[in-house]
């Protein structure tokens, strides 16, 4: 298949950008950090916003948990390895990445389960108020769980897009219990302003909860500084904790004493080993815990977080913006943005997270064609090619390489091939 | 320290029993199964009802999950390794051990979270009925979570001991939604009759839920045969899934279509990848899922369950009763049962699970003294020495050895030593 004439110029432009990319990578303060990850040779992995890559520290740490802590020390590891304290200990490490001072973040359960805690918990912190606002474009589990919590707690969920949230919050006024938003849209990668929505909620006496699944580990979040009340997020995307790594829950210090979450399991009890018959919440964020946590997965996350050693969220964000900007520049230089392929992600750095999403009528097949070329992104309904640039291991060269493959897929109309249009298993 | 004269006869009697134990171990159909576990040389591990020992199949399986499935295959493993189906696939394996036909058991979340689903789910299956009965001596999380669910679902929880449950069920009658009991008491090891309590619940149109934490993997449970409606249990005790291994949830086939559980996360959706805005439960037990499961821990459990290959629950139960009976015989032979040391566990085989619990005024220190001698059990408030006999790896010789150490601890009054009476960290 011969490339169209336009693409010859495009490929030349990309060659120039590749040289720039090499210089940027060499100069990057995060240049050494990619070495902290195991990545298959030659793969351009742009799906770290779905499953983060494997940090090199993890396999040995997990083997130690399994063979020594569990196999040899057995039950004694609850004390000797402080398994008992792991959820809050790892929570504090996550807190460092999302701007939360110690003692407000706990690693526990899944994001879905934690959302249930925040919705019911928020309603109890604001008794008498019945309205919860949420983005209709939220990741679906946020919608499902919020509806489920509202059904039990007799709340009224209203779906309001984040661009209209500040106005809607003011309009609902003193019936608003909670504004529950994602900082970064999982499909478009658009970033919403944590501070203005949080301030609007506070102005009417309500709380704000932030879903950080697509921001924790990829950008500055600033929970404390932004005045967030509650937050949740997952451990397996930009935190690289492994498939289904436990999620986290943040409750601002000022709410902790009154945070009354609905899943009162024994690990959230003040004195669990007294085995008393009445629940009494533990002081602090420990009350966010429920049952015995999956320690192998939890301690894998702890080891994974060492990949962030020495990095500030600001430095991570700088790298993320530099790489995503270069990718967008490459698409511009190649002239592929237009009728069929459009940016779903805002160009303005302050309005995007760490992914670049593109709309294309054959988005599914475009993603499959890219995967076949060793550029792994994912498809999201209905027309989104989603490319996540995990700043710890996706390089500038990766960005230009991915752009080049995309140009070739489009020029060669590879997305029309049967092998790529066929929808099989889930991705 | 010289042993008291009585104990010389006691020790001689134990020597005789040790010879019996060796013969019983040699003849046991499970003799080869202990080799499927890593156990520290010389340790008598009687705490498998708190944390099961490490099956030898686990370390390599976990390393494969981490290095190959996650590290090399990355996101593709959701399809290629069927991570997506793992919760139901492993659930079916657990089902084999608790008498549940395929398609009714899912491995998900913690026992506490699953209890929340069963209480609210049961109330929705029996609308208009408000009463839930539960054992006041339940493991505390069962009490806490049931209270928490009742608070949200406007239920009336009544704590009625299982010995009085059948009468209480009849008395509550058609206001009863759910009888929620543990098959085996976590402290005393007493087994309660699943069939009679379930039948009594059905007689008034109510449901029965069984907590199998202390029975799954150690005895016959017979969920389907016994007519159980719902069940939960943990993966880290007799199932040997590792610290905090995910728990399981069972919903009888006849209730699945209407089982409306309150934690409706995206993994429980009928078509999660359509990313629709309205929750629609998946067919079958898949609707018991919530968020993304901790796959490293979940797949460790899957590998651990291979230790049960070729064993029927009946064979496991036979071994369990043989070993626990020998332990009780050894205590009898040694003449140590009396004023200070008493059996908390019933002697009748059909009335006990797989543990033998003893009451002693200095139970805490007795446990510490045993641990110092390499016999690991645990203490439970207020006066229980709890010794779990995991039938897959605790031998008859272990049972007699443990009895001998206990006799020596008591004869030597080791429980009075400062080093053993001092209460430090949790155990």
mmCIF file with all atom_site columns, C-alpha atoms in Angstrom, chain A residues 165-285:
data_model
loop_
_atom_site.group_PDB
_atom_site.id
_atom_site.type_symbol
_atom_site.label_atom_id
_atom_site.label_alt_id
_atom_site.label_comp_id
_atom_site.label_asym_id
_atom_site.label_entity_id
_atom_site.label_seq_id
_atom_site.pdbx_PDB_ins_code
_atom_site.Cartn_x
_atom_site.Cartn_y
_atom_site.Cartn_z
_atom_site.occupancy
_atom_site.B_iso_or_equiv
_atom_site.pdbx_formal_charge
_atom_site.auth_seq_id
_atom_site.auth_comp_id
_atom_site.auth_asym_id
_atom_site.auth_atom_id
_atom_site.pdbx_PDB_model_num
ATOM 1   C CA . UNK A 1 165 ? -21.693 22.747 38.038 1.00 0.00 ? 165 UNK A CA 1
ATOM 2   C CA . UNK A 1 166 ? -20.921 26.082 39.692 1.00 0.00 ? 166 UNK A CA 1
ATOM 3   C CA . UNK A 1 167 ? -24.209 27.562 38.562 1.00 0.00 ? 167 UNK A CA 1
ATOM 4   C CA . UNK A 1 168 ? -26.155 24.437 39.452 1.00 0.00 ? 168 UNK A CA 1
ATOM 5   C CA . UNK A 1 169 ? -24.615 24.310 42.910 1.00 0.00 ? 169 UNK A CA 1
ATOM 6   C CA . UNK A 1 170 ? -25.711 27.877 43.596 1.00 0.00 ? 170 UNK A CA 1
ATOM 7   C CA . UNK A 1 171 ? -29.162 27.112 42.272 1.00 0.00 ? 171 UNK A CA 1
ATOM 8   C CA . UNK A 1 172 ? -29.664 24.047 44.472 1.00 0.00 ? 172 UNK A CA 1
ATOM 9   C CA . UNK A 1 173 ? -28.335 26.011 47.426 1.00 0.00 ? 173 UNK A CA 1
ATOM 10  C CA . UNK A 1 174 ? -28.963 24.745 50.911 1.00 0.00 ? 174 UNK A CA 1
ATOM 11  C CA . UNK A 1 175 ? -30.519 21.486 49.773 1.00 0.00 ? 175 UNK A CA 1
ATOM 12  C CA . UNK A 1 176 ? -27.194 20.408 48.316 1.00 0.00 ? 176 UNK A CA 1
ATOM 13  C CA . UNK A 1 177 ? -25.330 17.769 50.300 1.00 0.00 ? 177 UNK A CA 1
ATOM 14  C CA . UNK A 1 178 ? -22.598 16.859 47.847 1.00 0.00 ? 178 UNK A CA 1
ATOM 15  C CA . UNK A 1 179 ? -21.070 17.776 44.534 1.00 0.00 ? 179 UNK A CA 1
ATOM 16  C CA . UNK A 1 180 ? -19.325 14.626 43.279 1.00 0.00 ? 180 UNK A CA 1
ATOM 17  C CA . UNK A 1 181 ? -17.064 15.123 40.281 1.00 0.00 ? 181 UNK A CA 1
ATOM 18  C CA . UNK A 1 182 ? -14.114 13.570 38.523 1.00 0.00 ? 182 UNK A CA 1
ATOM 19  C CA . UNK A 1 183 ? -11.103 15.789 38.164 1.00 0.00 ? 183 UNK A CA 1
ATOM 20  C CA . UNK A 1 184 ? -10.312 14.354 34.734 1.00 0.00 ? 184 UNK A CA 1
ATOM 21  C CA . UNK A 1 185 ? -12.926 12.969 32.349 1.00 0.00 ? 185 UNK A CA 1
ATOM 22  C CA . UNK A 1 186 ? -12.092 9.321  31.648 1.00 0.00 ? 186 UNK A CA 1
ATOM 23  C CA . UNK A 1 187 ? -13.076 9.608  28.001 1.00 0.00 ? 187 UNK A CA 1
ATOM 24  C CA . UNK A 1 188 ? -12.025 13.056 26.840 1.00 0.00 ? 188 UNK A CA 1
ATOM 25  C CA . UNK A 1 189 ? -9.196  13.682 29.295 1.00 0.00 ? 189 UNK A CA 1
ATOM 26  C CA . UNK A 1 190 ? -10.614 17.104 30.034 1.00 0.00 ? 190 UNK A CA 1
ATOM 27  C CA . UNK A 1 191 ? -9.684  18.461 33.440 1.00 0.00 ? 191 UNK A CA 1
ATOM 28  C CA . UNK A 1 192 ? -12.286 20.205 35.542 1.00 0.00 ? 192 UNK A CA 1
ATOM 29  C CA . UNK A 1 193 ? -11.438 22.804 38.099 1.00 0.00 ? 193 UNK A CA 1
ATOM 30  C CA . UNK A 1 194 ? -11.293 21.262 41.533 1.00 0.00 ? 194 UNK A CA 1
ATOM 31  C CA . UNK A 1 195 ? -11.019 24.600 43.270 1.00 0.00 ? 195 UNK A CA 1
ATOM 32  C CA . UNK A 1 196 ? -13.952 26.456 41.757 1.00 0.00 ? 196 UNK A CA 1
ATOM 33  C CA . UNK A 1 197 ? -16.413 23.579 42.100 1.00 0.00 ? 197 UNK A CA 1
ATOM 34  C CA . UNK A 1 198 ? -15.245 22.900 45.652 1.00 0.00 ? 198 UNK A CA 1
ATOM 35  C CA . UNK A 1 199 ? -15.578 26.570 46.563 1.00 0.00 ? 199 UNK A CA 1
ATOM 36  C CA . UNK A 1 200 ? -19.040 26.733 45.058 1.00 0.00 ? 200 UNK A CA 1
ATOM 37  C CA . UNK A 1 201 ? -20.098 23.715 47.112 1.00 0.00 ? 201 UNK A CA 1
ATOM 38  C CA . UNK A 1 202 ? -18.706 25.272 50.262 1.00 0.00 ? 202 UNK A CA 1
ATOM 39  C CA . UNK A 1 203 ? -20.455 28.549 49.516 1.00 0.00 ? 203 UNK A CA 1
ATOM 40  C CA . UNK A 1 204 ? -23.803 26.795 49.937 1.00 0.00 ? 204 UNK A CA 1
ATOM 41  C CA . UNK A 1 205 ? -22.633 24.703 52.889 1.00 0.00 ? 205 UNK A CA 1
ATOM 42  C CA . UNK A 1 206 ? -22.217 21.517 50.872 1.00 0.00 ? 206 UNK A CA 1
ATOM 43  C CA . UNK A 1 207 ? -19.298 19.140 50.392 1.00 0.00 ? 207 UNK A CA 1
ATOM 44  C CA . UNK A 1 208 ? -17.247 18.281 47.339 1.00 0.00 ? 208 UNK A CA 1
ATOM 45  C CA . UNK A 1 209 ? -15.969 14.800 46.506 1.00 0.00 ? 209 UNK A CA 1
ATOM 46  C CA . UNK A 1 210 ? -13.385 14.218 43.784 1.00 0.00 ? 210 UNK A CA 1
ATOM 47  C CA . UNK A 1 211 ? -12.789 11.066 41.819 1.00 0.00 ? 211 UNK A CA 1
ATOM 48  C CA . UNK A 1 212 ? -9.062  11.069 41.123 1.00 0.00 ? 212 UNK A CA 1
ATOM 49  C CA . UNK A 1 213 ? -8.838  7.843  39.116 1.00 0.00 ? 213 UNK A CA 1
ATOM 50  C CA . UNK A 1 214 ? -7.429  9.694  36.125 1.00 0.00 ? 214 UNK A CA 1
ATOM 51  C CA . UNK A 1 215 ? -5.326  12.226 37.979 1.00 0.00 ? 215 UNK A CA 1
ATOM 52  C CA . UNK A 1 216 ? -3.581  10.574 40.951 1.00 0.00 ? 216 UNK A CA 1
ATOM 53  C CA . UNK A 1 217 ? 0.016   9.932  39.986 1.00 0.00 ? 217 UNK A CA 1
ATOM 54  C CA . UNK A 1 218 ? -0.119  11.947 36.777 1.00 0.00 ? 218 UNK A CA 1
ATOM 55  C CA . UNK A 1 219 ? -0.626  15.515 37.903 1.00 0.00 ? 219 UNK A CA 1
ATOM 56  C CA . UNK A 1 220 ? -0.864  17.871 40.819 1.00 0.00 ? 220 UNK A CA 1
ATOM 57  C CA . UNK A 1 221 ? -4.146  17.420 42.607 1.00 0.00 ? 221 UNK A CA 1
ATOM 58  C CA . UNK A 1 222 ? -3.756  19.519 45.729 1.00 0.00 ? 222 UNK A CA 1
ATOM 59  C CA . UNK A 1 223 ? -6.608  18.084 47.775 1.00 0.00 ? 223 UNK A CA 1
ATOM 60  C CA . UNK A 1 224 ? -5.748  19.941 50.976 1.00 0.00 ? 224 UNK A CA 1
ATOM 61  C CA . UNK A 1 225 ? -4.862  23.168 49.235 1.00 0.00 ? 225 UNK A CA 1
ATOM 62  C CA . UNK A 1 226 ? -7.999  23.044 47.107 1.00 0.00 ? 226 UNK A CA 1
ATOM 63  C CA . UNK A 1 227 ? -10.192 22.477 50.128 1.00 0.00 ? 227 UNK A CA 1
ATOM 64  C CA . UNK A 1 228 ? -11.606 19.140 48.940 1.00 0.00 ? 228 UNK A CA 1
ATOM 65  C CA . UNK A 1 229 ? -13.772 17.370 51.468 1.00 0.00 ? 229 UNK A CA 1
ATOM 66  C CA . UNK A 1 230 ? -13.675 13.826 50.143 1.00 0.00 ? 230 UNK A CA 1
ATOM 67  C CA . UNK A 1 231 ? -11.885 11.989 47.374 1.00 0.00 ? 231 UNK A CA 1
ATOM 68  C CA . UNK A 1 232 ? -11.508 8.519  45.935 1.00 0.00 ? 232 UNK A CA 1
ATOM 69  C CA . UNK A 1 233 ? -9.268  6.993  43.323 1.00 0.00 ? 233 UNK A CA 1
ATOM 70  C CA . UNK A 1 234 ? -7.887  3.739  42.077 1.00 0.00 ? 234 UNK A CA 1
ATOM 71  C CA . UNK A 1 235 ? -4.470  2.217  42.587 1.00 0.00 ? 235 UNK A CA 1
ATOM 72  C CA . UNK A 1 236 ? -3.960  0.526  39.253 1.00 0.00 ? 236 UNK A CA 1
ATOM 73  C CA . UNK A 1 237 ? -3.743  3.363  36.724 1.00 0.00 ? 237 UNK A CA 1
ATOM 74  C CA . UNK A 1 238 ? -1.076  6.049  37.127 1.00 0.00 ? 238 UNK A CA 1
ATOM 75  C CA . UNK A 1 239 ? -0.160  4.685  40.563 1.00 0.00 ? 239 UNK A CA 1
ATOM 76  C CA . UNK A 1 240 ? 0.939   1.432  38.871 1.00 0.00 ? 240 UNK A CA 1
ATOM 77  C CA . UNK A 1 241 ? -0.227  -0.807 41.705 1.00 0.00 ? 241 UNK A CA 1
ATOM 78  C CA . UNK A 1 242 ? -1.115  -3.753 39.511 1.00 0.00 ? 242 UNK A CA 1
ATOM 79  C CA . UNK A 1 243 ? -4.375  -5.162 38.167 1.00 0.00 ? 243 UNK A CA 1
ATOM 80  C CA . UNK A 1 244 ? -7.215  -4.271 40.512 1.00 0.00 ? 244 UNK A CA 1
ATOM 81  C CA . UNK A 1 245 ? -4.871  -2.769 43.104 1.00 0.00 ? 245 UNK A CA 1
ATOM 82  C CA . UNK A 1 246 ? -6.883  -1.511 46.065 1.00 0.00 ? 246 UNK A CA 1
ATOM 83  C CA . UNK A 1 247 ? -8.332  1.973  45.785 1.00 0.00 ? 247 UNK A CA 1
ATOM 84  C CA . UNK A 1 248 ? -8.004  4.924  48.120 1.00 0.00 ? 248 UNK A CA 1
ATOM 85  C CA . UNK A 1 249 ? -10.321 7.098  50.134 1.00 0.00 ? 249 UNK A CA 1
ATOM 86  C CA . UNK A 1 250 ? -9.531  10.601 51.372 1.00 0.00 ? 250 UNK A CA 1
ATOM 87  C CA . UNK A 1 251 ? -11.482 12.397 54.064 1.00 0.00 ? 251 UNK A CA 1
ATOM 88  C CA . UNK A 1 252 ? -10.335 15.886 55.014 1.00 0.00 ? 252 UNK A CA 1
ATOM 89  C CA . UNK A 1 253 ? -9.067  16.101 58.565 1.00 0.00 ? 253 UNK A CA 1
ATOM 90  C CA . UNK A 1 254 ? -11.848 18.506 59.589 1.00 0.00 ? 254 UNK A CA 1
ATOM 91  C CA . UNK A 1 255 ? -14.515 15.910 58.738 1.00 0.00 ? 255 UNK A CA 1
ATOM 92  C CA . UNK A 1 256 ? -12.853 12.842 60.173 1.00 0.00 ? 256 UNK A CA 1
ATOM 93  C CA . UNK A 1 257 ? -14.364 12.928 63.633 1.00 0.00 ? 257 UNK A CA 1
ATOM 94  C CA . UNK A 1 258 ? -17.861 13.017 62.172 1.00 0.00 ? 258 UNK A CA 1
ATOM 95  C CA . UNK A 1 259 ? -17.310 10.859 59.101 1.00 0.00 ? 259 UNK A CA 1
ATOM 96  C CA . UNK A 1 260 ? -19.874 8.127  59.543 1.00 0.00 ? 260 UNK A CA 1
ATOM 97  C CA . UNK A 1 261 ? -19.448 5.739  56.664 1.00 0.00 ? 261 UNK A CA 1
ATOM 98  C CA . UNK A 1 262 ? -22.011 3.029  55.976 1.00 0.00 ? 262 UNK A CA 1
ATOM 99  C CA . UNK A 1 263 ? -19.741 -0.015 55.667 1.00 0.00 ? 263 UNK A CA 1
ATOM 100 C CA . UNK A 1 264 ? -18.738 -0.407 59.259 1.00 0.00 ? 264 UNK A CA 1
ATOM 101 C CA . UNK A 1 265 ? -16.590 -3.502 59.221 1.00 0.00 ? 265 UNK A CA 1
ATOM 102 C CA . UNK A 1 266 ? -14.278 -4.613 62.003 1.00 0.00 ? 266 UNK A CA 1
ATOM 103 C CA . UNK A 1 267 ? -11.139 -3.082 60.480 1.00 0.00 ? 267 UNK A CA 1
ATOM 104 C CA . UNK A 1 268 ? -12.766 0.320  60.949 1.00 0.00 ? 268 UNK A CA 1
ATOM 105 C CA . UNK A 1 269 ? -13.447 -0.270 64.638 1.00 0.00 ? 269 UNK A CA 1
ATOM 106 C CA . UNK A 1 270 ? -11.645 1.642  67.357 1.00 0.00 ? 270 UNK A CA 1
ATOM 107 C CA . UNK A 1 271 ? -10.631 -1.546 69.207 1.00 0.00 ? 271 UNK A CA 1
ATOM 108 C CA . UNK A 1 272 ? -11.249 -4.452 66.869 1.00 0.00 ? 272 UNK A CA 1
ATOM 109 C CA . UNK A 1 273 ? -9.580  -7.091 69.011 1.00 0.00 ? 273 UNK A CA 1
ATOM 110 C CA . UNK A 1 274 ? -11.843 -6.492 71.944 1.00 0.00 ? 274 UNK A CA 1
ATOM 111 C CA . UNK A 1 275 ? -14.446 -8.114 69.710 1.00 0.00 ? 275 UNK A CA 1
ATOM 112 C CA . UNK A 1 276 ? -17.183 -5.962 71.191 1.00 0.00 ? 276 UNK A CA 1
ATOM 113 C CA . UNK A 1 277 ? -20.714 -6.195 69.882 1.00 0.00 ? 277 UNK A CA 1
ATOM 114 C CA . UNK A 1 278 ? -21.198 -2.515 69.067 1.00 0.00 ? 278 UNK A CA 1
ATOM 115 C CA . UNK A 1 279 ? -19.472 -0.606 66.337 1.00 0.00 ? 279 UNK A CA 1
ATOM 116 C CA . UNK A 1 280 ? -17.373 2.304  67.447 1.00 0.00 ? 280 UNK A CA 1
ATOM 117 C CA . UNK A 1 281 ? -15.439 3.983  64.658 1.00 0.00 ? 281 UNK A CA 1
ATOM 118 C CA . UNK A 1 282 ? -11.672 4.208  64.944 1.00 0.00 ? 282 UNK A CA 1
ATOM 119 C CA . UNK A 1 283 ? -10.216 7.685  65.295 1.00 0.00 ? 283 UNK A CA 1
ATOM 120 C CA . UNK A 1 284 ? -9.007  9.199  62.071 1.00 0.00 ? 284 UNK A CA 1
ATOM 121 C CA . UNK A 1 285 ? -9.015  7.778  58.586 1.00 0.00 ? 285 UNK A CA 1
#
